Coordinates of C-alpha atoms in Angstrom, one line a residue:
Chain A
M1 CA -185.8 233.5 -105.5
A2 CA -185.0 236.8 -103.9
A3 CA -181.6 235.6 -102.6
Q4 CA -178.7 236.0 -105.0
P5 CA -177.3 232.8 -106.6
V6 CA -174.5 230.9 -104.9
L7 CA -172.7 230.4 -108.2
E8 CA -173.0 232.3 -111.4
A9 CA -170.9 231.3 -114.5
R10 CA -171.1 233.4 -117.7
G11 CA -169.8 232.5 -121.1
I12 CA -167.8 229.4 -120.2
S13 CA -166.0 228.1 -123.2
K14 CA -163.4 225.4 -123.7
H15 CA -161.5 224.8 -127.0
Y16 CA -159.2 222.0 -127.7
G17 CA -157.2 223.3 -130.6
G18 CA -159.9 223.8 -133.3
I19 CA -162.4 221.7 -131.5
V20 CA -165.0 223.5 -129.4
A21 CA -165.9 221.3 -126.5
L22 CA -167.9 223.9 -124.7
D23 CA -169.4 227.0 -126.3
N24 CA -170.4 230.0 -124.3
V25 CA -172.4 228.2 -121.6
D26 CA -174.1 230.1 -118.7
L27 CA -174.9 228.4 -115.4
T28 CA -176.7 229.7 -112.4
L29 CA -177.0 227.8 -109.1
E30 CA -179.5 229.0 -106.6
E31 CA -179.0 228.6 -102.8
G32 CA -180.1 225.2 -101.6
E33 CA -181.2 223.7 -104.9
V34 CA -180.2 220.6 -106.7
L35 CA -179.4 221.5 -110.4
A36 CA -179.2 218.6 -112.9
V37 CA -176.9 218.8 -115.9
V38 CA -178.0 216.5 -118.7
G39 CA -177.0 215.8 -122.2
D40 CA -175.8 213.1 -124.6
N41 CA -172.3 211.6 -124.5
G42 CA -169.9 214.3 -125.7
A43 CA -172.3 217.1 -125.0
G44 CA -169.8 218.8 -122.7
K45 CA -171.1 218.0 -119.2
S46 CA -167.9 216.8 -117.7
T47 CA -166.0 219.5 -119.5
L48 CA -168.3 222.1 -118.0
I49 CA -167.7 220.8 -114.5
K50 CA -164.0 220.6 -114.9
A51 CA -163.9 224.1 -116.3
L52 CA -165.9 225.4 -113.4
T53 CA -163.7 223.8 -110.8
G54 CA -160.3 224.6 -112.3
A55 CA -159.5 221.0 -113.1
I56 CA -158.9 222.1 -116.7
P57 CA -158.1 225.7 -117.8
R58 CA -161.0 227.6 -119.3
T59 CA -160.7 229.2 -122.7
S60 CA -163.0 232.0 -121.6
G61 CA -165.7 232.8 -119.1
T62 CA -166.2 234.3 -115.7
I63 CA -167.4 232.9 -112.4
R64 CA -169.1 234.8 -109.7
F65 CA -169.4 233.2 -106.2
D66 CA -171.9 234.8 -103.7
G67 CA -172.2 237.7 -106.1
K68 CA -168.5 238.4 -106.1
E69 CA -166.0 237.7 -108.9
A70 CA -164.2 234.5 -108.0
H71 CA -160.7 233.4 -109.3
I72 CA -161.0 229.7 -109.7
E73 CA -158.1 228.5 -111.7
T74 CA -157.1 225.2 -109.9
P75 CA -159.0 222.6 -107.9
T76 CA -157.5 224.0 -104.8
D77 CA -159.0 227.5 -105.5
A78 CA -162.4 225.8 -105.9
K79 CA -162.0 224.0 -102.6
A80 CA -160.9 227.2 -100.8
A81 CA -164.1 228.9 -102.1
G82 CA -166.2 226.0 -100.6
I83 CA -166.8 224.1 -103.8
E84 CA -166.3 220.3 -103.4
T85 CA -166.3 218.1 -106.4
V86 CA -166.8 214.3 -106.7
Y87 CA -165.3 213.2 -110.0
Q88 CA -166.6 210.0 -111.7
D89 CA -163.8 207.3 -111.5
L90 CA -161.5 209.8 -109.8
A91 CA -163.1 210.0 -106.4
L92 CA -161.1 207.6 -104.3
V93 CA -157.6 206.0 -104.3
N94 CA -158.1 202.2 -104.2
E95 CA -154.8 201.5 -102.5
I96 CA -155.3 203.6 -99.4
P97 CA -157.7 203.3 -96.4
I98 CA -161.1 205.1 -96.2
T99 CA -159.7 207.3 -93.4
Q100 CA -156.9 208.5 -95.6
N101 CA -159.2 208.9 -98.6
V102 CA -161.6 211.2 -96.8
F103 CA -158.9 213.5 -95.6
L104 CA -156.7 213.2 -98.7
G105 CA -155.1 216.6 -99.4
R106 CA -156.5 218.0 -96.1
E107 CA -154.9 215.8 -93.5
I108 CA -155.0 217.1 -89.9
V109 CA -151.6 217.4 -88.3
R110 CA -151.0 217.2 -84.6
D111 CA -151.3 220.5 -82.7
D112 CA -147.8 220.3 -81.2
W113 CA -144.1 220.5 -82.3
L114 CA -144.2 217.1 -84.0
G115 CA -147.1 218.3 -86.1
R116 CA -145.6 221.7 -86.9
L117 CA -142.1 220.5 -87.6
F118 CA -142.6 217.1 -89.2
G119 CA -146.2 217.1 -90.3
V120 CA -147.0 214.2 -87.9
L121 CA -150.7 213.5 -88.3
D122 CA -153.5 213.5 -85.7
F123 CA -155.1 210.2 -86.6
K124 CA -157.3 210.2 -83.5
K125 CA -158.9 213.4 -84.5
M126 CA -159.4 212.4 -88.1
D127 CA -160.9 209.0 -87.1
R128 CA -163.3 210.7 -84.7
E129 CA -164.4 213.2 -87.3
I130 CA -165.0 210.5 -89.9
R131 CA -167.1 208.4 -87.5
D132 CA -169.1 211.5 -86.6
L133 CA -169.6 212.3 -90.2
F134 CA -170.7 208.8 -91.2
A135 CA -173.1 208.7 -88.2
K136 CA -174.6 212.1 -89.3
L137 CA -175.1 210.9 -92.8
D138 CA -176.2 207.4 -91.8
I139 CA -173.3 205.8 -93.7
R140 CA -172.9 202.3 -92.3
I141 CA -169.2 201.8 -92.7
T142 CA -167.4 200.8 -89.5
D143 CA -164.1 199.4 -90.7
I144 CA -162.7 202.7 -91.8
Y145 CA -159.1 201.4 -91.9
R146 CA -159.7 199.1 -94.8
D147 CA -158.4 200.1 -98.3
A148 CA -161.1 201.7 -100.5
Q149 CA -161.0 198.9 -103.1
A150 CA -162.5 196.5 -100.5
F151 CA -165.8 198.3 -100.6
S152 CA -168.8 198.1 -102.9
G153 CA -169.6 200.8 -105.5
G154 CA -172.4 202.2 -103.3
Q155 CA -170.2 202.4 -100.2
R156 CA -167.4 204.0 -102.2
Q157 CA -169.9 206.6 -103.6
A158 CA -171.2 207.2 -100.1
V159 CA -167.7 207.9 -98.9
A160 CA -167.0 210.2 -101.8
L161 CA -170.2 212.1 -101.2
S162 CA -169.5 212.4 -97.5
K163 CA -166.4 214.5 -98.4
T164 CA -168.7 217.2 -99.8
V165 CA -170.4 217.5 -96.4
M166 CA -167.1 217.4 -94.5
F167 CA -165.4 220.1 -96.6
G168 CA -167.8 221.6 -99.1
K169 CA -168.9 224.7 -97.3
R170 CA -171.3 225.9 -100.1
V171 CA -171.4 223.8 -103.2
A172 CA -171.2 220.1 -104.1
I173 CA -170.5 219.2 -107.7
L174 CA -171.2 215.6 -108.6
D175 CA -170.2 213.9 -111.9
E176 CA -172.6 211.0 -112.4
P177 CA -172.9 209.8 -108.8
T178 CA -174.8 206.7 -109.7
A179 CA -172.9 205.7 -112.9
A180 CA -171.5 202.4 -111.7
L181 CA -174.2 201.5 -109.2
G182 CA -177.1 199.0 -109.1
V183 CA -180.7 200.0 -108.6
R184 CA -180.8 199.8 -104.8
E185 CA -177.4 201.4 -104.4
S186 CA -178.4 204.2 -106.8
Q187 CA -181.4 205.0 -104.6
M188 CA -179.3 205.1 -101.5
A189 CA -176.8 207.4 -103.2
M190 CA -179.6 209.7 -104.4
D191 CA -181.1 209.9 -101.0
L192 CA -177.7 210.9 -99.8
V193 CA -177.5 213.6 -102.5
R194 CA -180.8 215.0 -101.4
S195 CA -179.7 215.1 -97.8
L196 CA -176.8 217.3 -98.8
K197 CA -179.3 220.2 -98.9
D198 CA -180.0 219.7 -95.3
H199 CA -176.3 220.3 -94.6
G200 CA -176.3 223.7 -96.3
L201 CA -175.0 222.6 -99.7
S202 CA -176.2 223.6 -103.1
V203 CA -175.7 220.8 -105.6
I204 CA -174.8 220.6 -109.3
M205 CA -175.2 217.0 -110.6
I206 CA -174.4 215.4 -113.9
T207 CA -176.7 212.5 -114.6
H208 CA -178.0 210.3 -117.4
N209 CA -180.9 209.0 -115.4
M210 CA -184.1 211.0 -116.2
Q211 CA -185.9 209.4 -113.2
H212 CA -183.3 210.8 -110.9
V213 CA -183.7 214.3 -112.5
L214 CA -187.5 214.2 -112.0
N215 CA -187.4 212.7 -108.5
Y216 CA -184.5 214.4 -106.9
C217 CA -183.6 217.7 -108.6
D218 CA -185.1 221.2 -108.6
R219 CA -184.0 222.5 -112.0
V220 CA -182.3 220.9 -115.0
M221 CA -180.0 222.3 -117.7
V222 CA -179.6 220.6 -121.0
L223 CA -176.3 220.6 -123.0
R224 CA -176.1 219.6 -126.6
L225 CA -173.0 219.5 -128.7
G226 CA -171.2 221.9 -126.3
K227 CA -174.0 224.4 -126.2
L228 CA -176.6 225.1 -123.5
T229 CA -180.0 224.5 -125.2
A230 CA -182.5 224.6 -122.4
V231 CA -183.0 225.3 -118.7
R232 CA -186.2 224.1 -117.0
K233 CA -187.8 223.8 -113.6
V234 CA -188.2 220.1 -113.0
S235 CA -191.9 220.8 -112.1
D236 CA -192.4 222.1 -115.6
V237 CA -191.0 219.3 -117.6
D238 CA -191.5 215.5 -118.2
G239 CA -189.1 212.7 -119.2
D240 CA -190.1 212.7 -122.8
T241 CA -189.5 216.4 -123.2
L242 CA -186.1 216.1 -121.6
V243 CA -185.1 213.2 -123.9
G244 CA -186.3 215.3 -126.9
L245 CA -184.2 218.2 -125.8
I246 CA -181.1 216.0 -125.2
T247 CA -181.4 214.3 -128.6
G248 CA -182.4 217.5 -130.4
T249 CA -185.8 216.3 -131.6
I250 CA -187.2 219.2 -129.6
E251 CA -185.8 222.6 -130.3
G252 CA -184.1 224.3 -127.3
D253 CA -184.9 227.9 -126.4
V254 CA -181.5 229.2 -125.1
R255 CA -179.9 231.5 -127.7
D256 CA -176.6 233.1 -127.9
E257 CA -176.9 236.8 -127.1
Chain B
M1 CA -156.9 178.8 -89.0
S2 CA -157.8 181.4 -86.5
D3 CA -161.5 181.4 -85.6
T4 CA -160.8 183.7 -82.7
Q5 CA -159.8 186.5 -85.1
N6 CA -162.9 185.9 -87.2
S7 CA -165.3 186.1 -84.3
S8 CA -163.7 189.2 -82.8
T9 CA -164.2 191.0 -86.1
A10 CA -167.8 189.8 -86.2
V11 CA -168.4 191.5 -82.9
S12 CA -167.2 194.9 -84.1
N13 CA -168.8 194.7 -87.5
P14 CA -171.4 192.1 -88.3
G15 CA -172.0 193.4 -91.8
A16 CA -168.7 192.9 -93.3
T17 CA -167.3 190.0 -91.3
S18 CA -166.0 187.7 -94.0
R19 CA -164.5 190.4 -96.2
T20 CA -162.7 192.1 -93.3
F21 CA -161.4 188.7 -92.2
E22 CA -160.3 188.0 -95.7
R23 CA -158.5 191.4 -95.9
I24 CA -156.8 191.2 -92.6
T25 CA -155.6 187.7 -93.2
H26 CA -154.5 188.7 -96.7
E27 CA -152.2 191.4 -95.5
F28 CA -151.1 189.5 -92.5
M29 CA -150.4 186.4 -94.6
H30 CA -148.4 188.3 -97.1
I31 CA -145.8 189.7 -94.7
W32 CA -145.6 186.2 -93.0
Q33 CA -145.2 184.5 -96.3
V34 CA -142.1 186.7 -96.9
I35 CA -140.8 186.0 -93.4
A36 CA -141.5 182.3 -93.9
A37 CA -139.6 182.4 -97.2
L38 CA -136.6 184.0 -95.4
V39 CA -136.7 181.4 -92.6
L40 CA -137.0 178.5 -95.1
I41 CA -134.1 179.7 -97.2
Y42 CA -132.0 180.1 -94.0
L43 CA -132.9 176.6 -92.9
V44 CA -132.0 175.1 -96.3
F45 CA -128.5 176.5 -96.1
F46 CA -128.4 175.6 -92.4
V47 CA -128.9 172.0 -93.3
L48 CA -126.8 171.9 -96.4
S49 CA -123.7 173.8 -95.2
P50 CA -122.1 173.2 -91.7
P51 CA -120.0 176.4 -91.7
F52 CA -123.3 178.3 -92.3
R53 CA -124.6 177.3 -88.9
S54 CA -122.8 179.9 -86.7
F55 CA -124.1 183.0 -85.1
D56 CA -121.3 184.9 -86.8
T57 CA -122.7 183.9 -90.2
M58 CA -126.1 185.3 -89.2
L59 CA -124.4 188.5 -87.9
S60 CA -122.5 188.8 -91.2
I61 CA -125.7 188.5 -93.2
F62 CA -127.1 191.4 -91.3
G63 CA -123.9 193.3 -91.5
Q64 CA -123.5 192.9 -95.3
A65 CA -127.2 193.6 -95.8
S66 CA -127.0 196.9 -93.8
I67 CA -125.5 199.2 -96.4
L68 CA -127.7 198.1 -99.3
A69 CA -130.7 198.0 -96.9
V70 CA -130.3 201.7 -96.1
L71 CA -130.2 202.5 -99.8
A72 CA -133.2 200.3 -100.4
C73 CA -135.3 202.2 -97.7
G74 CA -135.0 205.2 -100.0
T75 CA -135.9 203.1 -103.0
T76 CA -139.0 201.9 -101.1
V77 CA -140.3 205.4 -100.7
V78 CA -139.7 206.3 -104.3
L79 CA -141.4 203.2 -105.6
I80 CA -144.4 203.5 -103.3
S81 CA -145.0 207.0 -104.7
G82 CA -145.0 205.5 -108.2
G83 CA -141.6 206.8 -109.1
L84 CA -138.4 205.1 -110.0
D85 CA -134.8 206.2 -109.4
L86 CA -132.1 204.3 -111.3
S87 CA -129.5 206.9 -110.4
V88 CA -129.1 206.1 -106.7
G89 CA -126.0 203.9 -107.4
S90 CA -124.3 206.9 -109.1
I91 CA -125.5 209.2 -106.3
F92 CA -123.8 206.7 -104.0
A93 CA -120.6 207.1 -106.0
V94 CA -120.7 210.9 -106.0
V95 CA -121.3 211.1 -102.3
G96 CA -118.6 208.6 -101.5
V97 CA -116.0 210.6 -103.4
S98 CA -117.3 213.9 -102.1
V99 CA -117.1 212.8 -98.5
G100 CA -113.7 211.5 -99.2
I101 CA -112.6 214.9 -100.5
L102 CA -114.3 216.8 -97.7
L103 CA -112.4 214.6 -95.1
S104 CA -109.0 214.2 -96.7
E105 CA -108.5 217.5 -98.6
V106 CA -110.9 220.0 -97.1
D107 CA -110.2 218.6 -93.6
L108 CA -113.8 219.2 -92.5
P109 CA -114.8 217.8 -89.1
V110 CA -116.4 214.4 -89.4
W111 CA -119.9 215.5 -88.5
L112 CA -119.8 218.3 -91.1
A113 CA -118.4 216.0 -93.8
V114 CA -121.3 213.5 -93.1
L115 CA -123.9 216.3 -93.2
G116 CA -122.3 217.6 -96.4
G117 CA -122.5 214.1 -98.0
L118 CA -126.2 213.7 -97.0
G119 CA -126.9 217.2 -98.4
I120 CA -125.3 216.3 -101.7
G121 CA -127.3 213.1 -101.9
A122 CA -130.5 214.9 -101.2
G123 CA -129.7 217.6 -103.7
L124 CA -128.9 215.1 -106.5
G125 CA -132.1 213.2 -105.7
A126 CA -134.1 216.5 -105.7
L127 CA -132.6 217.3 -109.1
N128 CA -133.9 214.0 -110.5
G129 CA -137.4 215.0 -109.2
I130 CA -137.2 218.6 -110.4
V131 CA -136.2 217.6 -114.0
Q132 CA -139.1 215.1 -114.1
V133 CA -141.8 217.4 -112.9
A134 CA -140.5 220.3 -115.0
T135 CA -140.1 218.4 -118.3
G136 CA -142.6 215.6 -118.0
V137 CA -139.9 213.2 -119.2
P138 CA -140.6 209.7 -117.6
A139 CA -138.7 208.8 -114.4
F140 CA -137.1 205.9 -116.1
I141 CA -135.4 208.1 -118.7
V142 CA -134.5 211.0 -116.4
T143 CA -132.9 208.7 -113.8
L144 CA -131.2 206.6 -116.5
G145 CA -129.6 209.9 -117.6
G146 CA -128.8 210.6 -114.0
L147 CA -127.2 207.2 -113.6
T148 CA -124.7 208.0 -116.4
A149 CA -124.2 211.7 -115.6
Y150 CA -123.7 211.3 -111.9
K151 CA -121.2 208.5 -112.6
G152 CA -119.3 210.9 -114.8
L153 CA -119.4 213.5 -112.1
A154 CA -118.0 211.1 -109.5
E155 CA -115.1 210.2 -111.9
I156 CA -114.3 213.9 -112.5
L157 CA -114.3 214.6 -108.8
A158 CA -112.1 211.7 -108.0
S159 CA -109.6 212.0 -110.8
G160 CA -106.0 212.3 -109.7
R161 CA -106.9 212.1 -106.0
D162 CA -106.0 209.5 -103.4
L163 CA -109.1 209.4 -101.2
S164 CA -108.2 207.1 -98.3
R165 CA -107.0 206.8 -94.7
F166 CA -109.8 208.7 -93.0
P167 CA -110.0 209.8 -89.3
D168 CA -110.8 207.1 -86.8
A169 CA -114.0 208.9 -85.7
F170 CA -115.3 208.5 -89.3
Q171 CA -114.3 204.9 -89.6
V172 CA -116.4 204.0 -86.6
I173 CA -119.5 204.5 -88.8
G174 CA -118.7 201.5 -90.9
S175 CA -116.7 199.3 -88.5
G176 CA -117.8 195.8 -87.6
Y177 CA -121.4 194.7 -87.8
I178 CA -123.0 196.3 -84.9
V179 CA -122.7 200.0 -85.9
P180 CA -123.9 199.5 -89.5
M181 CA -126.8 197.3 -88.2
A182 CA -127.7 200.0 -85.7
I183 CA -127.7 202.6 -88.5
M184 CA -129.7 200.3 -90.7
F185 CA -132.4 199.8 -88.1
A186 CA -132.5 203.5 -87.2
A187 CA -132.8 204.4 -90.9
A188 CA -135.6 201.8 -91.4
I189 CA -137.5 202.9 -88.4
L190 CA -137.3 206.6 -89.3
T191 CA -138.3 205.9 -92.9
G192 CA -141.2 203.7 -91.6
L193 CA -142.4 206.5 -89.3
F194 CA -142.1 209.0 -92.2
L195 CA -144.3 206.7 -94.4
T196 CA -146.9 205.9 -91.9
K197 CA -147.2 208.9 -89.5
T198 CA -146.5 212.1 -91.5
R199 CA -148.6 213.9 -94.0
L200 CA -146.0 213.9 -96.7
G201 CA -145.3 210.2 -96.1
I202 CA -148.8 208.9 -96.3
R203 CA -149.4 210.9 -99.4
A204 CA -146.8 208.8 -101.2
F205 CA -149.3 205.9 -101.1
A206 CA -152.0 208.1 -102.6
I207 CA -149.8 209.5 -105.3
G208 CA -148.5 206.1 -106.2
G209 CA -152.0 204.6 -106.1
N210 CA -153.7 207.2 -108.3
E211 CA -151.9 210.4 -109.1
D212 CA -154.9 212.0 -110.7
V213 CA -157.2 211.5 -107.7
A214 CA -154.5 212.8 -105.4
R215 CA -154.1 216.0 -107.6
L216 CA -157.8 216.6 -107.8
A217 CA -158.0 216.1 -104.0
G218 CA -155.6 219.0 -103.6
V219 CA -152.3 217.2 -103.0
P220 CA -149.3 219.1 -104.4
V221 CA -148.2 216.1 -106.4
K222 CA -145.2 217.6 -108.1
R223 CA -143.7 219.1 -105.0
S224 CA -144.3 215.9 -103.0
R225 CA -142.5 213.9 -105.7
I226 CA -139.4 216.1 -105.5
Y227 CA -139.3 215.4 -101.7
Y228 CA -139.6 211.6 -102.2
Y229 CA -136.6 211.7 -104.6
M230 CA -134.7 213.8 -102.0
V231 CA -135.4 211.1 -99.3
G232 CA -134.1 208.5 -101.8
G233 CA -131.0 210.5 -102.5
A234 CA -130.3 211.2 -98.8
L235 CA -130.6 207.5 -97.9
A236 CA -128.3 206.6 -100.8
A237 CA -125.8 209.1 -99.4
L238 CA -126.0 207.6 -95.9
A239 CA -125.3 204.2 -97.5
A240 CA -122.3 205.6 -99.3
I241 CA -121.0 207.2 -96.1
M242 CA -121.3 203.8 -94.4
E243 CA -119.4 202.1 -97.1
V244 CA -116.6 204.7 -97.4
A245 CA -116.1 204.5 -93.6
K246 CA -116.0 200.7 -93.8
L247 CA -113.6 200.4 -96.7
N248 CA -111.5 203.4 -95.5
F249 CA -111.2 204.6 -99.1
A250 CA -113.5 206.2 -101.7
M251 CA -113.6 205.6 -105.4
P252 CA -116.1 206.3 -108.2
A253 CA -116.5 202.7 -109.2
R254 CA -118.4 201.9 -106.0
G255 CA -122.2 201.8 -106.0
Q256 CA -122.3 200.1 -109.4
S257 CA -125.7 198.3 -109.9
Y258 CA -126.7 199.1 -106.3
E259 CA -129.9 200.6 -107.6
L260 CA -130.8 197.3 -109.1
F261 CA -130.0 195.3 -106.0
A262 CA -132.1 197.8 -104.0
I263 CA -135.1 197.5 -106.4
A264 CA -134.7 193.7 -106.2
A265 CA -134.8 193.7 -102.4
V266 CA -137.8 196.0 -102.4
V267 CA -139.7 193.8 -104.9
I268 CA -138.8 190.5 -103.2
G269 CA -140.1 192.1 -100.0
G270 CA -143.5 192.7 -101.6
T271 CA -143.6 196.4 -102.3
S272 CA -145.4 197.1 -105.5
L273 CA -143.4 198.2 -108.5
F274 CA -146.4 200.1 -109.7
G275 CA -146.8 202.2 -106.6
G276 CA -149.4 202.6 -103.8
R277 CA -148.4 199.7 -101.7
G278 CA -145.4 198.6 -99.6
G279 CA -143.3 199.3 -96.6
V280 CA -139.7 199.4 -95.3
G281 CA -140.3 196.3 -93.1
K282 CA -140.9 194.3 -96.2
T283 CA -137.8 195.8 -97.8
L284 CA -135.6 194.7 -94.9
I285 CA -136.9 191.2 -95.2
G286 CA -136.3 191.2 -98.9
M287 CA -132.8 192.4 -98.4
L288 CA -132.1 189.7 -95.9
I289 CA -133.5 187.1 -98.3
M290 CA -131.0 188.3 -100.9
Q291 CA -128.1 188.4 -98.6
T292 CA -128.9 185.0 -97.1
I293 CA -128.9 183.5 -100.6
T294 CA -125.6 185.2 -101.5
V295 CA -123.8 184.3 -98.3
G296 CA -125.3 180.8 -98.3
L297 CA -124.3 180.0 -101.8
S298 CA -120.7 181.3 -101.3
Y299 CA -120.4 179.1 -98.2
M300 CA -121.4 176.2 -100.4
G301 CA -118.6 177.2 -102.9
V302 CA -121.0 178.6 -105.6
G303 CA -119.3 181.4 -107.5
T304 CA -120.4 185.0 -107.8
S305 CA -121.7 184.5 -111.3
Y306 CA -124.0 181.7 -110.3
Q307 CA -125.2 183.7 -107.3
R308 CA -126.2 186.5 -109.7
I309 CA -128.2 184.0 -111.8
A310 CA -129.9 182.8 -108.6
I311 CA -130.8 186.3 -107.5
G312 CA -132.2 187.0 -111.0
I313 CA -134.4 184.0 -110.9
I314 CA -135.7 185.0 -107.4
I315 CA -136.6 188.5 -108.6
I316 CA -138.8 187.1 -111.3
V317 CA -140.3 184.5 -109.0
A318 CA -141.1 187.3 -106.4
V319 CA -142.9 189.5 -109.0
Y320 CA -144.7 186.5 -110.5
W321 CA -145.9 185.6 -107.0
D322 CA -147.1 189.2 -106.5
V323 CA -148.9 189.2 -109.9
W324 CA -150.5 185.8 -109.1
R325 CA -151.6 187.0 -105.6
R326 CA -153.3 190.1 -107.1
S327 CA -155.1 188.1 -109.7
T328 CA -156.6 185.7 -107.1
R329 CA -157.7 188.6 -104.9

């Protein structure tokens, strides 16, 4: 691990009035790794991700990206830095086609006066890029003009994950990518997550599935009651230990400085 | 029904044949159901009422629909984006009176008065949007306030003024059936192109479908909303200009309840009241259904009050139909 981390967050806290949802959490993401974030319900996993990507304002904490101080205050800042996030339940708009979902917020306008003056879109170019992307990731969706709600949970997740390859230049953050999926679909989604590495992405992934942590991730950080309690290499840990750390029956070893 | 359609889909995508087929026929069926309803209603009056059977009647249905249809195109945009504008009838009144003043007192050239009117409409629409995104007060309340406030503004502007007898060049805009129909189709086509071909337009469907997803995807939701209300206001202004030109006078009482007729036409056409789905083609058909019923009933000697009851029932039937359709999806 000679290379510097892609993402380095220090002292991330989030208070809602008097309630401390996230208390002084540090996070380091190394280049090309898949980092799992685990913890019980209410442990602060989603809050951590939202605070990292500017979806909610942080109470305190600093973020360094590629060793430099990064000002990530809104989701747009995060995207500009090369961080692409797939939110649970908030990944796709049901009512619009797959094509429009993939490019939502980053539609390509025509390279002529119609595009510059009226924002007329270059549908041909966007369709071509989506077909190339799906071919590259082996996503077998051909009818890209159908509304998102017509697809299965697994297909929808595949589309959402494909956006991280299309736009996430450095980091993909995934909030429970297999939450709503069946066994076979989960496996397909996780294979896709692992392939994100090959496309130059480092991955942070929230999950409840210990098998996915052990089979697909490189390191794991455990949150409990808003605090970071342990960080482990996956090769140094087993499922029982992880469950113990999550529930608190095994004492963590990360202390406040 | 159409096996050819099914098999051609199968060639392009063997995996999802039946669902694609279902989906295509679903959308296709819906617009055809609305068109079929229009034709059916037309035929009923055609059979029941001999004077209804002329080409002139058909033309007058289009002609009478045109002004409200232009306004309803704007309502379509706002509803697709998940918004609501109850104040367009009052924007209509303000613009009518303003254009009247610009023409008869300020003596502006016709084109400049028209542009001024469109600008005022867009501005008042934008104000609705700005107040909403700045305060977080729901669209229903903000535009209900606008409905009253803009109406008062129109009355203040008009008080003590005789706004009539406009230049011939202006009256052309509202004369006969052909010019208003041409304006209606032009407005509908431009609005349709806006909604389906431009970045801001297609984002209306995303924002109306799921605002949170759109925001997290980087869509400037607040700014976009203000634009949709501007479009709605500008089209209400165009409708007002058409009516002032047609009547050759302007008064603040015009435009009353137009927002409700527009919403009714949009909903009858099949655009969702809850955002994310719809289109101006549907709205035009919805408006024609309403006008056909109104004209047909009056040909049969049914009074205005009974016509209103009929329209009210049809609005409820249309929404019930939409809800039923969704539940069986």
